[in-house]
Amino acid sequence: MFPREYRGVAFVVGLFLIVQVGALALVPEFAESGYQAVENPDNPVNSVVYVAAIVVMTGLMLAAFRYDFDGAIRLLIVGVSAWLSWYVFSALVPPLAAAVPAVAVAVGLLVHPEWYVIDTAGVLMGAGAAGLFGISFGLLPALILLAVLAVYDAVSVYGTEHMLSLAEGVMDLNIPVVLVIPLSLSYSLLDGGSASDEAAGVGDESASDAEGGETTGSDADADDAVADANDAEDVAADPADTGDRDAFFIGLGDAVIPTVLIASAATFSPARDLAVPLLGVNLPALLAMVGTLAGLLVLMRWVIQGRPHAGLPLLNGGAIGGYLIGSVVAGVPLIEALGLAGFL
């Protein structure tokens, strides 16, 4: 691994941590504000509905790219970015005041979609989406969601390969469905550094319009909009010489989906709170974070080698494994950790 690849890995780990910590910080505020998107967060059907929505939106996205509706998709994602950013900012300032920076995020994406603007918007979207879904998916639905999406990711990348086509379609839109990992200070996404030319770790997220289980009211619109923006897999394309790369790209959903379990564990696990200032975190949530980052390091090693890979099997697997270990260490019975106690 070249030294600048090490810097790139450190950068992506930092972005994942910001999304994870941000979601944990937002969870108490979201719960208090009544942003839970479903009536019964313990209902496993929520996960089924969510996955079905992802499959449908994937098909719609592929059709949109085929028939040249790229502009509509870009506007949709920018709108979702502003909406989720509003949720994040409204946890810090009054709702009306939160609209100002949220609109600024959308304007920045439309006017100057440089890599740092995309990453900033992506981190805001990721933390907000993970927090919203974390308080809306109980432990069992969250575990089902991660397990099913890991399998779906693997099949769609290694089997049908339709996610590779979807990734190719979204990468040239310069929208925050991917996190951009520059490997040099001089890198510019706008000056010829297009994702399709330099993709190494390609995060594929179907764009955003349906990922929220059984939602209602304005919160339903937000969660439905989050949808495919969180669909995502990480794949590595163009096995070019690593020394020639200027950037890596990893799907925003690769950060969001495992963080849903982290936020769910912090919300619903009976484990004792660790009393970390400003964060509602317990041992299962903390070790789920560690497991996700361990999976990320393995994934990035593969990405740097220039081989196509699905990200969610490693990332979700690490999150689930860390969560279960944390639950056992915290003294939570396995039946409760799996969210099955209410069904037995």
mmCIF file of N, CA, C and O in Angstrom, residues 14-114:
data_model
loop_
_atom_site.group_PDB
_atom_site.id
_atom_site.type_symbol
_atom_site.label_atom_id
_atom_site.label_comp_id
_atom_site.label_asym_id
_atom_site.label_seq_id
_atom_site.Cartn_x
_atom_site.Cartn_y
_atom_site.Cartn_z
ATOM 1 N N GLY A 14 -12.250 8.260 9.059
ATOM 2 C CA GLY A 14 -12.719 9.466 9.738
ATOM 3 C C GLY A 14 -14.138 9.831 9.333
ATOM 4 O O GLY A 14 -14.962 10.206 10.182
ATOM 5 N N LEU A 15 -14.454 9.711 8.043
ATOM 6 C CA LEU A 15 -15.809 10.018 7.583
ATOM 7 C C LEU A 15 -16.824 9.048 8.184
ATOM 8 O O LEU A 15 -17.919 9.457 8.610
ATOM 9 N N PHE A 16 -16.478 7.766 8.217
ATOM 10 C CA PHE A 16 -17.380 6.780 8.824
ATOM 11 C C PHE A 16 -17.613 7.106 10.296
ATOM 12 O O PHE A 16 -18.736 7.014 10.790
ATOM 13 N N LEU A 17 -16.548 7.471 11.004
ATOM 14 C CA LEU A 17 -16.686 7.800 12.419
ATOM 15 C C LEU A 17 -17.599 9.005 12.624
ATOM 16 O O LEU A 17 -18.400 9.039 13.565
ATOM 17 N N ILE A 18 -17.471 10.000 11.765
ATOM 18 C CA ILE A 18 -18.322 11.188 11.884
ATOM 19 C C ILE A 18 -19.788 10.803 11.702
ATOM 20 O O ILE A 18 -20.670 11.264 12.436
ATOM 21 N N VAL A 19 -20.062 9.955 10.695
ATOM 22 C CA VAL A 19 -21.442 9.503 10.475
ATOM 23 C C VAL A 19 -21.948 8.741 11.694
ATOM 24 O O VAL A 19 -23.068 8.970 12.171
ATOM 25 N N GLN A 20 -21.121 7.830 12.233
ATOM 26 C CA GLN A 20 -21.545 7.018 13.368
ATOM 27 C C GLN A 20 -21.774 7.855 14.622
ATOM 28 O O GLN A 20 -22.822 7.750 15.279
ATOM 29 N N VAL A 21 -20.803 8.678 14.957
ATOM 30 C CA VAL A 21 -20.924 9.514 16.156
ATOM 31 C C VAL A 21 -22.053 10.534 15.980
ATOM 32 O O VAL A 21 -22.815 10.813 16.913
ATOM 33 N N GLY A 22 -22.173 11.068 14.762
ATOM 34 C CA GLY A 22 -23.249 12.014 14.500
ATOM 35 C C GLY A 22 -24.618 11.381 14.699
ATOM 36 O O GLY A 22 -25.518 11.989 15.299
ATOM 37 N N ALA A 23 -24.781 10.156 14.203
ATOM 38 C CA ALA A 23 -26.061 9.466 14.372
ATOM 39 C C ALA A 23 -26.364 9.233 15.849
ATOM 40 O O ALA A 23 -27.489 9.435 16.312
ATOM 41 N N LEU A 24 -25.348 8.813 16.618
ATOM 42 C CA LEU A 24 -25.553 8.574 18.053
ATOM 43 C C LEU A 24 -25.907 9.863 18.784
ATOM 44 O O LEU A 24 -26.708 9.855 19.727
ATOM 45 N N ALA A 25 -25.314 10.970 18.363
ATOM 46 C CA ALA A 25 -25.634 12.247 18.996
ATOM 47 C C ALA A 25 -27.043 12.710 18.649
ATOM 48 O O ALA A 25 -27.709 13.378 19.448
ATOM 49 N N LEU A 26 -27.530 12.333 17.455
ATOM 50 C CA LEU A 26 -28.843 12.780 17.007
ATOM 51 C C LEU A 26 -29.975 11.915 17.544
ATOM 52 O O LEU A 26 -31.125 12.380 17.640
ATOM 53 N N VAL A 27 -29.679 10.657 17.873
ATOM 54 C CA VAL A 27 -30.726 9.720 18.280
ATOM 55 C C VAL A 27 -31.595 10.248 19.425
ATOM 56 O O VAL A 27 -32.837 10.227 19.323
ATOM 57 N N PRO A 28 -31.024 10.732 20.542
ATOM 58 C CA PRO A 28 -31.895 11.227 21.625
ATOM 59 C C PRO A 28 -32.788 12.380 21.200
ATOM 60 O O PRO A 28 -33.968 12.436 21.562
ATOM 61 N N GLU A 29 -32.227 13.291 20.410
ATOM 62 C CA GLU A 29 -33.008 14.448 19.960
ATOM 63 C C GLU A 29 -34.111 14.017 18.997
ATOM 64 O O GLU A 29 -35.252 14.497 19.084
ATOM 65 N N PHE A 30 -33.803 13.109 18.081
ATOM 66 C CA PHE A 30 -34.811 12.623 17.139
ATOM 67 C C PHE A 30 -35.940 11.902 17.867
ATOM 68 O O PHE A 30 -37.119 12.069 17.541
ATOM 69 N N ALA A 31 -35.571 11.079 18.850
ATOM 70 C CA ALA A 31 -36.578 10.337 19.605
ATOM 71 C C ALA A 31 -37.479 11.297 20.377
ATOM 72 O O ALA A 31 -38.711 11.149 20.397
ATOM 73 N N GLU A 32 -36.871 12.297 20.997
ATOM 74 C CA GLU A 32 -37.645 13.272 21.772
ATOM 75 C C GLU A 32 -38.553 14.095 20.874
ATOM 76 O O GLU A 32 -39.649 14.503 21.282
ATOM 77 N N SER A 33 -38.115 14.339 19.636
ATOM 78 C CA SER A 33 -38.910 15.145 18.703
ATOM 79 C C SER A 33 -39.996 14.340 18.013
ATOM 80 O O SER A 33 -40.769 14.888 17.218
ATOM 81 N N GLY A 34 -40.056 13.039 18.277
ATOM 82 C CA GLY A 34 -41.103 12.213 17.689
ATOM 83 C C GLY A 34 -40.896 11.898 16.224
ATOM 84 O O GLY A 34 -41.868 11.752 15.465
ATOM 85 N N TYR A 35 -39.643 11.761 15.798
ATOM 86 C CA TYR A 35 -39.351 11.492 14.396
ATOM 87 C C TYR A 35 -39.408 10.001 14.043
ATOM 88 O O TYR A 35 -39.100 9.626 12.919
ATOM 89 N N GLN A 36 -39.752 9.151 14.986
ATOM 90 C CA GLN A 36 -39.864 7.726 14.701
ATOM 91 C C GLN A 36 -40.858 7.534 13.558
ATOM 92 O O GLN A 36 -41.984 8.021 13.616
ATOM 93 N N ALA A 37 -40.442 6.791 12.536
ATOM 94 C CA ALA A 37 -41.207 6.765 11.296
ATOM 95 C C ALA A 37 -42.259 5.668 11.231
ATOM 96 O O ALA A 37 -43.040 5.626 10.281
ATOM 97 N N VAL A 38 -42.293 4.759 12.188
ATOM 98 C CA VAL A 38 -43.260 3.661 12.157
ATOM 99 C C VAL A 38 -43.943 3.551 13.513
ATOM 100 O O VAL A 38 -43.398 3.973 14.532
ATOM 101 N N GLU A 39 -45.133 2.976 13.525
ATOM 102 C CA GLU A 39 -45.866 2.828 14.775
ATOM 103 C C GLU A 39 -45.245 1.776 15.676
ATOM 104 O O GLU A 39 -45.196 1.928 16.896
ATOM 105 N N ASN A 40 -44.769 0.689 15.081
ATOM 106 C CA ASN A 40 -44.190 -0.399 15.855
ATOM 107 C C ASN A 40 -42.788 -0.707 15.343
ATOM 108 O O ASN A 40 -42.625 -1.437 14.364
ATOM 109 N N PRO A 41 -41.757 -0.178 15.960
ATOM 110 C CA PRO A 41 -40.391 -0.386 15.463
ATOM 111 C C PRO A 41 -39.911 -1.824 15.584
ATOM 112 O O PRO A 41 -38.911 -2.188 14.959
ATOM 113 N N ASP A 42 -40.610 -2.655 16.346
ATOM 114 C CA ASP A 42 -40.201 -4.047 16.513
ATOM 115 C C ASP A 42 -40.801 -4.983 15.464
ATOM 116 O O ASP A 42 -40.517 -6.183 15.466
ATOM 117 N N ASN A 43 -41.603 -4.444 14.580
ATOM 118 C CA ASN A 43 -42.260 -5.263 13.559
ATOM 119 C C ASN A 43 -41.269 -5.608 12.444
ATOM 120 O O ASN A 43 -40.806 -4.714 11.722
ATOM 121 N N PRO A 44 -40.945 -6.904 12.235
ATOM 122 C CA PRO A 44 -39.986 -7.283 11.190
ATOM 123 C C PRO A 44 -40.455 -6.935 9.785
ATOM 124 O O PRO A 44 -39.632 -6.843 8.866
ATOM 125 N N VAL A 45 -41.757 -6.732 9.621
ATOM 126 C CA VAL A 45 -42.283 -6.381 8.299
ATOM 127 C C VAL A 45 -41.683 -5.067 7.812
ATOM 128 O O VAL A 45 -41.549 -4.840 6.603
ATOM 129 N N ASN A 46 -41.306 -4.194 8.737
ATOM 130 C CA ASN A 46 -40.683 -2.923 8.356
ATOM 131 C C ASN A 46 -39.465 -3.165 7.474
ATOM 132 O O ASN A 46 -39.243 -2.460 6.482
ATOM 133 N N SER A 47 -38.657 -4.150 7.839
ATOM 134 C CA SER A 47 -37.451 -4.455 7.062
ATOM 135 C C SER A 47 -37.808 -4.983 5.682
ATOM 136 O O SER A 47 -37.162 -4.645 4.687
ATOM 137 N N VAL A 48 -38.843 -5.830 5.621
ATOM 138 C CA VAL A 48 -39.261 -6.393 4.341
ATOM 139 C C VAL A 48 -39.723 -5.289 3.400
ATOM 140 O O VAL A 48 -39.370 -5.263 2.213
ATOM 141 N N VAL A 49 -40.520 -4.363 3.942
ATOM 142 C CA VAL A 49 -41.010 -3.247 3.130
ATOM 143 C C VAL A 49 -39.849 -2.398 2.629
ATOM 144 O O VAL A 49 -39.805 -1.980 1.462
ATOM 145 N N TYR A 50 -38.895 -2.161 3.515
ATOM 146 C CA TYR A 50 -37.740 -1.334 3.167
ATOM 147 C C TYR A 50 -36.926 -1.976 2.049
ATOM 148 O O TYR A 50 -36.564 -1.322 1.063
ATOM 149 N N VAL A 51 -36.641 -3.269 2.167
ATOM 150 C CA VAL A 51 -35.849 -3.969 1.148
ATOM 151 C C VAL A 51 -36.607 -4.001 -0.180
ATOM 152 O O VAL A 51 -36.011 -3.802 -1.249
ATOM 153 N N ALA A 52 -37.909 -4.230 -0.113
ATOM 154 C CA ALA A 52 -38.710 -4.226 -1.336
ATOM 155 C C ALA A 52 -38.647 -2.867 -2.020
ATOM 156 O O ALA A 52 -38.549 -2.774 -3.255
ATOM 157 N N ALA A 53 -38.681 -1.804 -1.210
ATOM 158 C CA ALA A 53 -38.589 -0.455 -1.773
ATOM 159 C C ALA A 53 -37.249 -0.243 -2.472
ATOM 160 O O ALA A 53 -37.174 0.391 -3.528
ATOM 161 N N ILE A 54 -36.176 -0.788 -1.888
ATOM 162 C CA ILE A 54 -34.852 -0.658 -2.490
ATOM 163 C C ILE A 54 -34.806 -1.351 -3.851
ATOM 164 O O ILE A 54 -34.286 -0.810 -4.828
ATOM 165 N N VAL A 55 -35.368 -2.551 -3.916
ATOM 166 C CA VAL A 55 -35.359 -3.297 -5.175
ATOM 167 C C VAL A 55 -36.138 -2.537 -6.244
ATOM 168 O O VAL A 55 -35.691 -2.402 -7.391
ATOM 169 N N VAL A 56 -37.298 -2.011 -5.866
ATOM 170 C CA VAL A 56 -38.112 -1.251 -6.821
ATOM 171 C C VAL A 56 -37.379 -0.010 -7.287
ATOM 172 O O VAL A 56 -37.321 0.301 -8.485
ATOM 173 N N MET A 57 -36.781 0.720 -6.336
ATOM 174 C CA MET A 57 -36.090 1.944 -6.700
ATOM 175 C C MET A 57 -34.846 1.665 -7.550
ATOM 176 O O MET A 57 -34.489 2.455 -8.420
ATOM 177 N N THR A 58 -34.191 0.547 -7.298
ATOM 178 C CA THR A 58 -33.045 0.174 -8.130
ATOM 179 C C THR A 58 -33.491 0.032 -9.571
ATOM 180 O O THR A 58 -32.834 0.530 -10.504
ATOM 181 N N GLY A 59 -34.607 -0.663 -9.790
ATOM 182 C CA GLY A 59 -35.127 -0.816 -11.144
ATOM 183 C C GLY A 59 -35.495 0.510 -11.778
ATOM 184 O O GLY A 59 -35.196 0.758 -12.955
ATOM 185 N N LEU A 60 -36.134 1.386 -10.987
ATOM 186 C CA LEU A 60 -36.507 2.699 -11.510
ATOM 187 C C LEU A 60 -35.277 3.538 -11.852
ATOM 188 O O LEU A 60 -35.254 4.261 -12.851
ATOM 189 N N MET A 61 -34.251 3.429 -11.011
ATOM 190 C CA MET A 61 -33.021 4.173 -11.274
ATOM 191 C C MET A 61 -32.352 3.706 -12.558
ATOM 192 O O MET A 61 -31.918 4.512 -13.384
ATOM 193 N N LEU A 62 -32.259 2.406 -12.743
ATOM 194 C CA LEU A 62 -31.647 1.871 -13.960
ATOM 195 C C LEU A 62 -32.424 2.317 -15.193
ATOM 196 O O LEU A 62 -31.831 2.672 -16.217
ATOM 197 N N ALA A 63 -33.754 2.328 -15.088
ATOM 198 C CA ALA A 63 -34.571 2.789 -16.204
ATOM 199 C C ALA A 63 -34.350 4.272 -16.470
ATOM 200 O O ALA A 63 -34.274 4.710 -17.630
ATOM 201 N N ALA A 64 -34.228 5.054 -15.397
ATOM 202 C CA ALA A 64 -34.013 6.493 -15.554
ATOM 203 C C ALA A 64 -32.700 6.773 -16.269
ATOM 204 O O ALA A 64 -32.628 7.642 -17.152
ATOM 205 N N PHE A 65 -31.645 6.040 -15.913
ATOM 206 C CA PHE A 65 -30.367 6.248 -16.588
ATOM 207 C C PHE A 65 -30.441 5.820 -18.056
ATOM 208 O O PHE A 65 -29.845 6.442 -18.921
ATOM 209 N N ARG A 66 -31.160 4.764 -18.292
ATOM 210 C CA ARG A 66 -31.269 4.283 -19.671
ATOM 211 C C ARG A 66 -31.994 5.276 -20.563
ATOM 212 O O ARG A 66 -31.661 5.436 -21.737
ATOM 213 N N TYR A 67 -32.988 5.962 -19.998
ATOM 214 C CA TYR A 67 -33.790 6.881 -20.816
ATOM 215 C C TYR A 67 -33.448 8.348 -20.541
ATOM 216 O O TYR A 67 -34.263 9.245 -20.750
ATOM 217 N N ASP A 68 -32.223 8.575 -20.070
ATOM 218 C CA ASP A 68 -31.676 9.933 -19.968
ATOM 219 C C ASP A 68 -32.477 10.860 -19.045
ATOM 220 O O ASP A 68 -32.708 12.027 -19.383
ATOM 221 N N PHE A 69 -32.847 10.356 -17.876
ATOM 222 C CA PHE A 69 -33.467 11.203 -16.869
ATOM 223 C C PHE A 69 -32.474 11.527 -15.754
ATOM 224 O O PHE A 69 -32.856 11.704 -14.596
ATOM 225 N N ASP A 70 -31.195 11.631 -16.114
ATOM 226 C CA ASP A 70 -30.150 11.878 -15.129
ATOM 227 C C ASP A 70 -30.381 13.168 -14.352
ATOM 228 O O ASP A 70 -30.144 13.234 -13.148
ATOM 229 N N GLY A 71 -30.834 14.206 -15.060
ATOM 230 C CA GLY A 71 -31.040 15.497 -14.410
ATOM 231 C C GLY A 71 -32.083 15.425 -13.312
ATOM 232 O O GLY A 71 -31.935 16.046 -12.252
ATOM 233 N N ALA A 72 -33.150 14.673 -13.554
ATOM 234 C CA ALA A 72 -34.202 14.529 -12.546
ATOM 235 C C ALA A 72 -33.667 13.809 -11.308
ATOM 236 O O ALA A 72 -33.992 14.162 -10.172
ATOM 237 N N ILE A 73 -32.834 12.806 -11.535
ATOM 238 C CA ILE A 73 -32.246 12.075 -10.412
ATOM 239 C C ILE A 73 -31.346 12.985 -9.599
ATOM 240 O O ILE A 73 -31.362 12.957 -8.360
ATOM 241 N N ARG A 74 -30.569 13.807 -10.278
ATOM 242 C CA ARG A 74 -29.667 14.720 -9.572
ATOM 243 C C ARG A 74 -30.468 15.688 -8.702
ATOM 244 O O ARG A 74 -30.128 15.931 -7.542
ATOM 245 N N LEU A 75 -31.532 16.246 -9.259
ATOM 246 C CA LEU A 75 -32.363 17.169 -8.481
ATOM 247 C C LEU A 75 -33.009 16.463 -7.292
ATOM 248 O O LEU A 75 -33.130 17.029 -6.200
ATOM 249 N N LEU A 76 -33.419 15.222 -7.488
ATOM 250 C CA LEU A 76 -34.016 14.459 -6.404
ATOM 251 C C LEU A 76 -33.037 14.268 -5.252
ATOM 252 O O LEU A 76 -33.368 14.501 -4.086
ATOM 253 N N ILE A 77 -31.805 13.887 -5.586
ATOM 254 C CA ILE A 77 -30.810 13.643 -4.544
ATOM 255 C C ILE A 77 -30.445 14.942 -3.831
ATOM 256 O O ILE A 77 -30.262 14.966 -2.611
ATOM 257 N N VAL A 78 -30.331 16.020 -4.575
ATOM 258 C CA VAL A 78 -30.028 17.312 -3.954
ATOM 259 C C VAL A 78 -31.151 17.707 -3.001
ATOM 260 O O VAL A 78 -30.907 18.202 -1.883
ATOM 261 N N GLY A 79 -32.397 17.482 -3.407
ATOM 262 C CA GLY A 79 -33.518 17.775 -2.528
ATOM 263 C C GLY A 79 -33.492 16.931 -1.263
ATOM 264 O O GLY A 79 -33.753 17.423 -0.159
ATOM 265 N N VAL A 80 -33.155 15.664 -1.405
ATOM 266 C CA VAL A 80 -33.050 14.778 -0.246
ATOM 267 C C VAL A 80 -31.927 15.247 0.676
ATOM 268 O O VAL A 80 -32.054 15.211 1.906
ATOM 269 N N SER A 81 -30.822 15.692 0.080
ATOM 270 C CA SER A 81 -29.710 16.206 0.888
ATOM 271 C C SER A 81 -30.146 17.374 1.749
ATOM 272 O O SER A 81 -29.824 17.440 2.950
ATOM 273 N N ALA A 82 -30.886 18.292 1.154
ATOM 274 C CA ALA A 82 -31.367 19.444 1.914
ATOM 275 C C ALA A 82 -32.339 19.013 3.003
ATOM 276 O O ALA A 82 -32.284 19.508 4.136
ATOM 277 N N TRP A 83 -33.225 18.061 2.694
ATOM 278 C CA TRP A 83 -34.229 17.619 3.653
ATOM 279 C C TRP A 83 -33.585 16.945 4.862
ATOM 280 O O TRP A 83 -33.914 17.253 6.006
ATOM 281 N N LEU A 84 -32.656 16.039 4.604
ATOM 282 C CA LEU A 84 -31.981 15.360 5.711
ATOM 283 C C LEU A 84 -31.091 16.312 6.493
ATOM 284 O O LEU A 84 -30.960 16.195 7.720
ATOM 285 N N SER A 85 -30.472 17.245 5.791
ATOM 286 C CA SER A 85 -29.655 18.242 6.482
ATOM 287 C C SER A 85 -30.503 19.075 7.424
ATOM 288 O O SER A 85 -30.070 19.450 8.519
ATOM 289 N N TRP A 86 -31.737 19.350 7.006
ATOM 290 C CA TRP A 86 -32.638 20.097 7.884
ATOM 291 C C TRP A 86 -32.887 19.333 9.182
ATOM 292 O O TRP A 86 -32.902 19.919 10.263
ATOM 293 N N TYR A 87 -33.083 18.032 9.090
ATOM 294 C CA TYR A 87 -33.281 17.229 10.297
ATOM 295 C C TYR A 87 -32.076 17.362 11.226
ATOM 296 O O TYR A 87 -32.220 17.487 12.447
ATOM 297 N N VAL A 88 -30.887 17.306 10.653
ATOM 298 C CA VAL A 88 -29.672 17.397 11.463
ATOM 299 C C VAL A 88 -29.560 18.767 12.113
ATOM 300 O O VAL A 88 -29.345 18.891 13.327
ATOM 301 N N PHE A 89 -29.722 19.815 11.309
ATOM 302 C CA PHE A 89 -29.569 21.171 11.849
ATOM 303 C C PHE A 89 -30.678 21.528 12.833
ATOM 304 O O PHE A 89 -30.458 22.318 13.763
ATOM 305 N N SER A 90 -31.869 20.941 12.645
ATOM 306 C CA SER A 90 -32.974 21.253 13.555
ATOM 307 C C SER A 90 -32.745 20.668 14.942
ATOM 308 O O SER A 90 -33.436 21.051 15.891
ATOM 309 N N ALA A 91 -31.788 19.740 15.048
ATOM 310 C CA ALA A 91 -31.420 19.233 16.377
ATOM 311 C C ALA A 91 -30.533 20.226 17.117
ATOM 312 O O ALA A 91 -30.330 20.100 18.325
ATOM 313 N N LEU A 92 -30.018 21.218 16.398
ATOM 314 C CA LEU A 92 -29.095 22.188 16.984
ATOM 315 C C LEU A 92 -29.705 23.576 17.131
ATOM 316 O O LEU A 92 -29.385 24.302 18.074
ATOM 317 N N VAL A 93 -30.569 23.945 16.200
ATOM 318 C CA VAL A 93 -31.172 25.281 16.192
ATOM 319 C C VAL A 93 -32.659 25.142 15.921
ATOM 320 O O VAL A 93 -33.126 24.068 15.523
ATOM 321 N N PRO A 94 -33.454 26.206 16.122
ATOM 322 C CA PRO A 94 -34.887 26.128 15.829
ATOM 323 C C PRO A 94 -35.152 25.707 14.382
ATOM 324 O O PRO A 94 -34.340 26.008 13.482
ATOM 325 N N PRO A 95 -36.257 25.001 14.129
ATOM 326 C CA PRO A 95 -36.530 24.470 12.786
ATOM 327 C C PRO A 95 -36.455 25.493 11.662
ATOM 328 O O PRO A 95 -35.928 25.198 10.586
ATOM 329 N N LEU A 96 -36.976 26.707 11.889
ATOM 330 C CA LEU A 96 -36.944 27.714 10.836
ATOM 331 C C LEU A 96 -35.510 28.121 10.532
ATOM 332 O O LEU A 96 -35.119 28.252 9.360
ATOM 333 N N ALA A 97 -34.709 28.312 11.558
ATOM 334 C CA ALA A 97 -33.304 28.670 11.346
ATOM 335 C C ALA A 97 -32.547 27.529 10.674
ATOM 336 O O ALA A 97 -31.616 27.762 9.896
ATOM 337 N N ALA A 98 -32.939 26.283 10.928
ATOM 338 C CA ALA A 98 -32.261 25.129 10.339
ATOM 339 C C ALA A 98 -32.430 25.087 8.826
ATOM 340 O O ALA A 98 -31.624 24.468 8.120
ATOM 341 N N ALA A 99 -33.464 25.744 8.328
ATOM 342 C CA ALA A 99 -33.697 25.740 6.886
ATOM 343 C C ALA A 99 -32.596 26.480 6.129
ATOM 344 O O ALA A 99 -32.307 26.162 4.972
ATOM 345 N N VAL A 100 -31.976 27.459 6.776
ATOM 346 C CA VAL A 100 -30.954 28.265 6.095
ATOM 347 C C VAL A 100 -29.730 27.422 5.712
ATOM 348 O O VAL A 100 -29.354 27.361 4.538
ATOM 349 N N PRO A 101 -29.067 26.720 6.661
ATOM 350 C CA PRO A 101 -27.935 25.896 6.255
ATOM 351 C C PRO A 101 -28.360 24.715 5.388
ATOM 352 O O PRO A 101 -27.573 24.240 4.552
ATOM 353 N N ALA A 102 -29.586 24.216 5.564
ATOM 354 C CA ALA A 102 -30.047 23.109 4.732
ATOM 355 C C ALA A 102 -30.146 23.537 3.268
ATOM 356 O O ALA A 102 -29.722 22.808 2.359
ATOM 357 N N VAL A 103 -30.685 24.717 3.051
ATOM 358 C CA VAL A 103 -30.760 25.250 1.687
ATOM 359 C C VAL A 103 -29.358 25.520 1.145
ATOM 360 O O VAL A 103 -29.072 25.293 -0.046
ATOM 361 N N ALA A 104 -28.456 25.965 2.016
ATOM 362 C CA ALA A 104 -27.077 26.217 1.591
ATOM 363 C C ALA A 104 -26.414 24.929 1.099
ATOM 364 O O ALA A 104 -25.626 24.951 0.144
ATOM 365 N N VAL A 105 -26.727 23.810 1.729
ATOM 366 C CA VAL A 105 -26.199 22.522 1.286
ATOM 367 C C VAL A 105 -26.665 22.226 -0.136
ATOM 368 O O VAL A 105 -25.874 21.828 -1.002
ATOM 369 N N ALA A 106 -27.957 22.437 -0.390
ATOM 370 C CA ALA A 106 -28.494 22.177 -1.728
ATOM 371 C C ALA A 106 -27.868 23.100 -2.767
ATOM 372 O O ALA A 106 -27.493 22.655 -3.867
ATOM 373 N N VAL A 107 -27.731 24.375 -2.428
ATOM 374 C CA VAL A 107 -27.134 25.337 -3.371
ATOM 375 C C VAL A 107 -25.686 24.952 -3.666
ATOM 376 O O VAL A 107 -25.239 24.996 -4.817
ATOM 377 N N GLY A 108 -24.946 24.572 -2.631
ATOM 378 C CA GLY A 108 -23.561 24.165 -2.842
ATOM 379 C C GLY A 108 -23.457 22.981 -3.782
ATOM 380 O O GLY A 108 -22.576 22.939 -4.656
ATOM 381 N N LEU A 109 -24.357 22.003 -3.647
ATOM 382 C CA LEU A 109 -24.327 20.827 -4.522
ATOM 383 C C LEU A 109 -24.682 21.185 -5.962
ATOM 384 O O LEU A 109 -24.152 20.592 -6.905
ATOM 385 N N LEU A 110 -25.556 22.150 -6.124
ATOM 386 C CA LEU A 110 -25.958 22.539 -7.480
ATOM 387 C C LEU A 110 -24.927 23.437 -8.152
ATOM 388 O O LEU A 110 -24.667 23.320 -9.354
ATOM 389 N N VAL A 111 -24.330 24.334 -7.369
ATOM 390 C CA VAL A 111 -23.449 25.352 -7.941
ATOM 391 C C VAL A 111 -21.988 24.905 -7.985
ATOM 392 O O VAL A 111 -21.274 25.165 -8.957
ATOM 393 N N HIS A 112 -21.536 24.241 -6.948
ATOM 394 C CA HIS A 112 -20.114 23.893 -6.861
ATOM 395 C C HIS A 112 -19.940 22.501 -6.230
ATOM 396 O O HIS A 112 -19.493 22.383 -5.089
ATOM 397 N N PRO A 113 -20.278 21.444 -6.966
ATOM 398 C CA PRO A 113 -20.216 20.090 -6.400
ATOM 399 C C PRO A 113 -18.791 19.531 -6.355
ATOM 400 O O PRO A 113 -18.499 18.483 -6.935
ATOM 401 N N GLU A 114 -17.907 20.245 -5.670
ATOM 402 C CA GLU A 114 -16.542 19.747 -5.480
ATOM 403 C C GLU A 114 -16.565 18.651 -4.430
ATOM 404 O O GLU A 114 -17.529 18.494 -3.692
#
